PDB file of C-alpha atoms in Angstrom:
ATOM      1  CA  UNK H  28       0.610  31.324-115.093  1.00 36.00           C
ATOM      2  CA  UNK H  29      -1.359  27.803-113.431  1.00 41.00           C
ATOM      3  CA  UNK H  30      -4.359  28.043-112.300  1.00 42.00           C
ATOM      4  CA  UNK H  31      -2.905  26.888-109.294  1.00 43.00           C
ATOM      5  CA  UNK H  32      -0.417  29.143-108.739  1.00 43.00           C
ATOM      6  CA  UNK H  33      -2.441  31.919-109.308  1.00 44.00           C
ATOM      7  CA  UNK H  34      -4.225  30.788-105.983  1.00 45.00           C
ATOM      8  CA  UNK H  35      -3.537  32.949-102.650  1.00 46.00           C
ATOM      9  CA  UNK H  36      -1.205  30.930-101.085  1.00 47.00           C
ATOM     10  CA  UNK H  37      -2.972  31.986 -96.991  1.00 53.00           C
ATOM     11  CA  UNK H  38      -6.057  32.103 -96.245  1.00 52.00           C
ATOM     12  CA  UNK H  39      -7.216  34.645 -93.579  1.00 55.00           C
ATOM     13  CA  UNK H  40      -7.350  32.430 -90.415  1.00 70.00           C
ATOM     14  CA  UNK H  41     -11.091  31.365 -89.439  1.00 83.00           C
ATOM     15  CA  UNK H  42     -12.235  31.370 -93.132  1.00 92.00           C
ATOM     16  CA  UNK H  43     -14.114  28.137 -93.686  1.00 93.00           C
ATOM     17  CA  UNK H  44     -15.837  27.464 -96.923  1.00 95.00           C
ATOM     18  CA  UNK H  45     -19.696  27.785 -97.359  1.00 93.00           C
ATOM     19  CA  UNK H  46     -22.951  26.590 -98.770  1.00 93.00           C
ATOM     20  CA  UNK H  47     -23.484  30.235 -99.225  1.00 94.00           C
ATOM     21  CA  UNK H  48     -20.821  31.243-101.481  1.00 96.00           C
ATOM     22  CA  UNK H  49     -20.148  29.607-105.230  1.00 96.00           C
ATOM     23  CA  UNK H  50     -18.951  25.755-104.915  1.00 96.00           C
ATOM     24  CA  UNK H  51     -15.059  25.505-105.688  1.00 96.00           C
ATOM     25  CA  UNK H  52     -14.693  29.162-106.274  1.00 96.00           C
ATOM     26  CA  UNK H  53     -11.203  30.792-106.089  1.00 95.00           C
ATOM     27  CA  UNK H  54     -11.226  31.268-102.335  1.00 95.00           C
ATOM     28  CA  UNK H  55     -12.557  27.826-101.948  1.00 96.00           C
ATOM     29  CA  UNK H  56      -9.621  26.324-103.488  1.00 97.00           C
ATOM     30  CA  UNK H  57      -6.991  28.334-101.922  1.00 96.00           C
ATOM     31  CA  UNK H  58      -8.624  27.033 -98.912  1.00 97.00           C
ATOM     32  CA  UNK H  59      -8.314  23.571-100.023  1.00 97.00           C
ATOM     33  CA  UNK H  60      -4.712  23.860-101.683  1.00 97.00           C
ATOM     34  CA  UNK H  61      -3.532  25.433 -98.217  1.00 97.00           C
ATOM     35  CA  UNK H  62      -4.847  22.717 -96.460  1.00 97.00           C
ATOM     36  CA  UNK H  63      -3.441  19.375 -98.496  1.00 98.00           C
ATOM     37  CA  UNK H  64      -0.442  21.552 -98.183  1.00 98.00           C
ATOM     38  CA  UNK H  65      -0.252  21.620 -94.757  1.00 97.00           C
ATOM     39  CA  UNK H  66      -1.279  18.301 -94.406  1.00 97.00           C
ATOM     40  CA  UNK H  67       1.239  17.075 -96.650  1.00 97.00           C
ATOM     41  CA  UNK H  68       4.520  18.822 -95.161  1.00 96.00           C
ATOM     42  CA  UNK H  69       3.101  17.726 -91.895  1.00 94.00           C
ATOM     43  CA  UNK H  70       3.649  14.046 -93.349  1.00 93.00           C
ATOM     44  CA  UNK H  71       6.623  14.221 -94.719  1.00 92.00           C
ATOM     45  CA  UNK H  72       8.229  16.016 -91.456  1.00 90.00           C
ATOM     46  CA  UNK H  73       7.118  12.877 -89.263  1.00 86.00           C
ATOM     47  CA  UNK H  74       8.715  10.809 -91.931  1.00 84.00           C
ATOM     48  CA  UNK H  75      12.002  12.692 -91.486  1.00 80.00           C
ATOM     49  CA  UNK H  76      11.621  12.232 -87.841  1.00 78.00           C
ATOM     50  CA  UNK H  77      10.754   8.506 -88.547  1.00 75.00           C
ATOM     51  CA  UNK H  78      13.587   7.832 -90.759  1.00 71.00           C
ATOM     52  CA  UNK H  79      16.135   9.667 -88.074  1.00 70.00           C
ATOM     53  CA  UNK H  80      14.723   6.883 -85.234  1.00 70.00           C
ATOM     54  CA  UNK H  81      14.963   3.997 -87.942  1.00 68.00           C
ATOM     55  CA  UNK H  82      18.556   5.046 -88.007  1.00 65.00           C
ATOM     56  CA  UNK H  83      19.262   5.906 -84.637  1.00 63.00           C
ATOM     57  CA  UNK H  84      17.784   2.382 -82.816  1.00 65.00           C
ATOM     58  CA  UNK H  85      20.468   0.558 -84.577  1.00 61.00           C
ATOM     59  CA  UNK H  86      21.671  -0.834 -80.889  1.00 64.00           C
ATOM     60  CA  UNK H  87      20.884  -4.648 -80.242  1.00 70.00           C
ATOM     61  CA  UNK H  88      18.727  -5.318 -77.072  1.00 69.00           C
ATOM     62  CA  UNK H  89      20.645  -8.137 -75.089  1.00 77.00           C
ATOM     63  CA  UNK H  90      16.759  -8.847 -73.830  1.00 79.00           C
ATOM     64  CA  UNK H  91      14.807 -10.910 -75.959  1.00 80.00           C
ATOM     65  CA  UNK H  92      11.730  -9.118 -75.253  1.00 83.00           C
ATOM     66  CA  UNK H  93      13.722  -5.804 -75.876  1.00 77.00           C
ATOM     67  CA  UNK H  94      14.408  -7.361 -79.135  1.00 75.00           C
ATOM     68  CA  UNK H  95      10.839  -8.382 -79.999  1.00 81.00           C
ATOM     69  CA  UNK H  96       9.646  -5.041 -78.719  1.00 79.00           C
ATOM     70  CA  UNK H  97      11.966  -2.978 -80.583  1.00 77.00           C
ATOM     71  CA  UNK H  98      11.432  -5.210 -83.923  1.00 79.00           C
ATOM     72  CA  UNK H  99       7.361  -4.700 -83.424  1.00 83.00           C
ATOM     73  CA  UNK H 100       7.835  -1.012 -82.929  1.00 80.00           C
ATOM     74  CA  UNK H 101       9.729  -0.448 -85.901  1.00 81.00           C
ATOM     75  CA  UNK H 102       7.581  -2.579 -88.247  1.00 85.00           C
ATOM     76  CA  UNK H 103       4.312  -0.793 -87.043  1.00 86.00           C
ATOM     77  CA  UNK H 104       6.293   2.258 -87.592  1.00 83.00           C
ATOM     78  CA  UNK H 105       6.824   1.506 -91.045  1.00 84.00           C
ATOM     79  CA  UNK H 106       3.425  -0.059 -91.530  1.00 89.00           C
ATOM     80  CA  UNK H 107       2.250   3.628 -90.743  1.00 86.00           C
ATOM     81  CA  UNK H 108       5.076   5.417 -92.962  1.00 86.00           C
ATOM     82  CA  UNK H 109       3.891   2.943 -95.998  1.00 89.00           C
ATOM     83  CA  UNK H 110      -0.375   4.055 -95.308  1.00 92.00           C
ATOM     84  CA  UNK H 111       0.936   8.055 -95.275  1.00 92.00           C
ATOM     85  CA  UNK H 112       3.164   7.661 -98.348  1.00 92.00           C
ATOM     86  CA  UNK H 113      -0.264   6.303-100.312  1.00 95.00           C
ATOM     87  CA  UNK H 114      -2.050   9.634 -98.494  1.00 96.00           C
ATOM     88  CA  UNK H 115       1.002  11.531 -99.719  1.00 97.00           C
ATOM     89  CA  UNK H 116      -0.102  10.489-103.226  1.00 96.00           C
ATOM     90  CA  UNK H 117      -3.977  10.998-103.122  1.00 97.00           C
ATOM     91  CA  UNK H 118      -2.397  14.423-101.806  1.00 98.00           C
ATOM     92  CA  UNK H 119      -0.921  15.220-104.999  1.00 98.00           C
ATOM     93  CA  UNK H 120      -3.599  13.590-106.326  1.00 98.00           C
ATOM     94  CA  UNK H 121      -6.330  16.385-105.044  1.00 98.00           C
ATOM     95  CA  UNK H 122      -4.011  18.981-105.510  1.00 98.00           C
ATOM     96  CA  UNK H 123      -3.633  18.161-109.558  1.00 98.00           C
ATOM     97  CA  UNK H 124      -7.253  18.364-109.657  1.00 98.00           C
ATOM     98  CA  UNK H 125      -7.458  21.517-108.056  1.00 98.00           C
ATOM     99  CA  UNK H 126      -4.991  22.635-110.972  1.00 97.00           C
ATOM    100  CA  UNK H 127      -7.311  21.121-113.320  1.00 97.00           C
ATOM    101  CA  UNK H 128     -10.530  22.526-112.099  1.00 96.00           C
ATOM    102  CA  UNK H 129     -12.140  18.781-111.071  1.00 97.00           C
ATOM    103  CA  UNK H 130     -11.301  19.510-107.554  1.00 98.00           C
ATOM    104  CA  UNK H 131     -14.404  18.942-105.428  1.00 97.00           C
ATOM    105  CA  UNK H 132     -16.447  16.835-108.354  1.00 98.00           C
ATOM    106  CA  UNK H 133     -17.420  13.315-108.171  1.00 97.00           C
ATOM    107  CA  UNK H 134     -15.336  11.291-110.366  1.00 96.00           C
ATOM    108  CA  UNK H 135     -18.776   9.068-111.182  1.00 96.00           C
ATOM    109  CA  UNK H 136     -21.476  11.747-110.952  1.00 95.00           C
ATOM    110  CA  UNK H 137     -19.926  15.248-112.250  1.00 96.00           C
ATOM    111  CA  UNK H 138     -22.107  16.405-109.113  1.00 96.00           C
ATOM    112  CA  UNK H 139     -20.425  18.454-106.300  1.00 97.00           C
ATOM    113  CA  UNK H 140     -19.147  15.940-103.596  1.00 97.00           C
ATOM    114  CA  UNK H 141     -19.990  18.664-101.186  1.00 94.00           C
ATOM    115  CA  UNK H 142     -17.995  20.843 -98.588  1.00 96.00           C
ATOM    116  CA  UNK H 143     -18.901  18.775 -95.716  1.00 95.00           C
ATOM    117  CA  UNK H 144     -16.952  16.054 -97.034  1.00 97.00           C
ATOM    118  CA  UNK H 145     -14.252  17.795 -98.307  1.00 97.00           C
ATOM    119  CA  UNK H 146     -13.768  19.299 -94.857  1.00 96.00           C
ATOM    120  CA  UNK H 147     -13.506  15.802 -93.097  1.00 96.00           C
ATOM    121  CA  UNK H 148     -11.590  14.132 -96.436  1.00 97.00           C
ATOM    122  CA  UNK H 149     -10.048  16.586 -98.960  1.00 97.00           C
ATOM    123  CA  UNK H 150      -8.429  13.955-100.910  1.00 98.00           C
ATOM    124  CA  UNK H 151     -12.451  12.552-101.583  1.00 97.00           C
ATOM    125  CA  UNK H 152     -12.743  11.440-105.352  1.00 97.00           C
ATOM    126  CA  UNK H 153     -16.454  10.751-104.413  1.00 97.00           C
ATOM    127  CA  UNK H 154     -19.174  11.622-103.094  1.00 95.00           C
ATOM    128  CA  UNK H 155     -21.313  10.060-100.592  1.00 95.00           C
ATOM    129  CA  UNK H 156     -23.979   8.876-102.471  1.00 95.00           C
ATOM    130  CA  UNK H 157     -21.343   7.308-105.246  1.00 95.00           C
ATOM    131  CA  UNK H 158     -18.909   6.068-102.464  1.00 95.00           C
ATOM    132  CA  UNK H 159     -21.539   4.158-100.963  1.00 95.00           C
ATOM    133  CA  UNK H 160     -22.382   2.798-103.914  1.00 94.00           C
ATOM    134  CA  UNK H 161     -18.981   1.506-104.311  1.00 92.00           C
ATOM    135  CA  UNK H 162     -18.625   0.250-101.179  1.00 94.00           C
ATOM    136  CA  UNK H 163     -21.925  -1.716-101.602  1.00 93.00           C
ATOM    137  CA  UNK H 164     -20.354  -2.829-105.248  1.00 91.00           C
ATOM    138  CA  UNK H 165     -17.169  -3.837-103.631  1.00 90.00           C
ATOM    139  CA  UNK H 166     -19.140  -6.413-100.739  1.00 89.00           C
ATOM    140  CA  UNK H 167     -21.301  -7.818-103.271  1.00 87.00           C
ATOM    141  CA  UNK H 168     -18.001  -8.689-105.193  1.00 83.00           C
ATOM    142  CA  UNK H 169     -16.017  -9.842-101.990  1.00 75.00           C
ATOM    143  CA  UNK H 170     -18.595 -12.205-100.597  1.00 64.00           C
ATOM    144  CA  UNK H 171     -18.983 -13.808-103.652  1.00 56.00           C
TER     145      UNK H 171
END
């Protein structure tokens, strides 16, 4: 048996990971599995949904400005399916490192990225020290 599926698939509602308990221990990553989870089949469901609309507004707007309205709609639509399919894959992403036991390290450091910042971005690679770094990096490199 995986690591990961090993995991408790729930967590009790209202647990929230803390400073005071071991970083990344079991119930940690439960917590953290359940939640990319979640977030995930919430993404593909309004995909679903966006690929019904995409097929139902076949109809041709006699208006030109229902036309260019209908056209913008459906390429901002897809603009935001295209961003969410990348999310879908820093998903999967996370959740192979929680198989792997590298879930909630910095990829540069080693060092804990910290639960804070796991909470607000579970698909975080970084931490906040090393993503600011990279962000500097990436600046210096653009303005050049």
């Amino acid at each position: 048996m995986t690591a990961l599926a090993s995991l408790p698939s729930d967590e009790p509602a209202g647990y929230r990971p803390s400073d005071d308990e071991p970083f990344m221990n079991e119930r940690q990553l439960a917590y953290f599995k359940h939640k990319l989870l979640a977030w995930r089949d919430d993404i593909l469901r309004e995909s679903k949904g966006t690929v019904v609309n995409l097929k139902a507004e076949t109809e041709n707007h006699p208006d030109l400005l229902d036309r260019a309205s209908s056209a913008s709609d459906r390429a901002l639509e897809l603009r935001t399916r295209d961003r969410q399919r990348k999310l879908i894959s820093k998903i999967e992403d996370a959740l192979r490192r929680i198989e792997d036991g590298s879930y909630g390290y910095c990829e540069d450091t080693g060092e804990p990225i910290g639960l804070g910042r796991l909470e607000a971005r579970p698909t975080a690679t970084l931490s906040v020290e090393a993503q600011e770094r990279h962000e500097r990096r990436e600046r210096v490199h653009r303005d050049d």
